Short mmCIF file of C-alpha atoms in Angstrom, two decimals:
data_model
loop_
_atom_site.label_atom_id
_atom_site.label_comp_id
_atom_site.label_asym_id
_atom_site.label_seq_id
_atom_site.Cartn_x
_atom_site.Cartn_y
_atom_site.Cartn_z
CA MET A 1 122.82 113.97 110.18
CA GLY A 2 121.11 112.91 106.94
CA LEU A 3 119.14 110.10 108.64
CA ARG A 4 117.95 112.44 111.38
CA PHE A 5 116.76 114.95 108.75
CA LEU A 6 114.79 112.23 106.90
CA LEU A 7 113.15 111.07 110.15
CA VAL A 8 112.09 114.63 110.99
CA ILE A 9 110.62 115.13 107.52
CA LEU A 10 108.78 111.79 107.79
CA GLY A 11 107.40 112.75 111.21
CA VAL A 12 106.19 116.14 109.97
CA TRP A 13 104.52 114.47 106.98
CA ILE A 14 102.69 111.93 109.21
CA VAL A 15 101.50 114.70 111.56
CA TYR A 16 100.29 116.66 108.54
CA LEU A 17 98.27 113.68 107.23
CA PHE A 18 96.58 113.07 110.57
CA ALA A 19 95.87 116.79 111.10
CA ARG A 20 94.35 117.13 107.63
CA ARG A 21 92.13 114.08 108.16
CA TYR A 22 91.03 115.31 111.59
CA LEU A 23 90.25 118.83 110.39
CA THR A 24 88.27 117.75 107.33
CA GLY A 25 86.40 115.05 109.25
CA LYS A 26 86.93 112.50 106.53
CA SER A 27 88.29 109.00 106.83
CA ASP A 28 89.17 106.28 104.33
CA LYS A 29 86.24 104.16 105.52
CA GLY A 30 83.62 106.74 104.56
CA THR A 31 84.85 107.44 101.03
CA LYS A 32 83.69 104.19 99.46
CA THR A 33 80.14 103.98 98.19
CA THR A 34 78.35 100.71 98.74
CA ARG A 35 75.24 99.35 97.12
CA PRO A 36 72.53 97.90 99.31
CA VAL A 37 72.52 94.13 99.57
CA GLU A 38 69.78 92.55 97.49
CA LYS A 39 68.17 89.16 97.94
CA MET A 40 69.15 86.57 95.33
CA VAL A 41 66.57 84.13 93.96
CA ARG A 42 66.95 80.91 91.97
CA CYS A 43 65.46 80.37 88.52
CA GLU A 44 63.03 77.45 88.69
CA HIS A 45 63.98 76.34 85.17
CA CYS A 46 67.79 76.50 84.96
CA GLY A 47 68.89 77.10 88.57
CA THR A 48 70.72 80.36 87.90
CA HIS A 49 70.77 82.81 90.83
CA ILE A 50 69.78 86.38 89.99
CA PRO A 51 68.87 89.53 91.98
CA GLU A 52 65.22 89.52 93.02
CA SER A 53 64.61 92.85 91.26
CA GLU A 54 65.65 91.32 87.91
CA ALA A 55 63.67 88.10 88.29
CA VAL A 56 60.52 87.31 86.32
CA SER A 57 57.88 86.08 88.79
CA ARG A 58 54.94 83.93 87.77
CA GLU A 59 52.61 81.99 90.06
CA GLY A 60 54.96 82.44 93.02
CA LYS A 61 58.00 81.09 91.14
CA ASN A 62 61.04 83.05 90.00
CA TYR A 63 62.73 82.83 86.60
CA CYS A 64 65.81 84.46 85.10
CA CYS A 65 64.05 85.43 81.85
CA PRO A 66 60.59 85.41 80.26
CA GLU A 67 61.57 82.49 78.01
CA HIS A 68 62.24 80.23 80.99
CA ALA A 69 58.97 81.32 82.62
CA ASP A 70 57.10 80.44 79.41
CA LYS A 71 58.85 77.06 79.09
CA ASP A 72 58.07 76.11 82.67
CA GLN A 73 54.40 77.15 82.38
CA ARG A 74 53.72 75.15 79.20
CA PRO A 75 52.68 71.52 79.55
CA GLU A 76 55.29 68.96 78.54
CA GLU A 77 55.02 67.85 74.92
#
């Protein structure tokens, strides 16, 4: 008797979850927010990969910071 009661309660609870999800039109897949994928570029000086929006670009080359761009642009001493 006790096992049958637990199974009935479990069944009612599962039906309730599905009915609530169906009526609200929401699913677990749609609740997560995702950021758009961004292209990664390589620093010409140190080789570190960084998002393209954060890169310092000079003369068609990408750098992770202004210091590396300056070092790469200076002639070797």
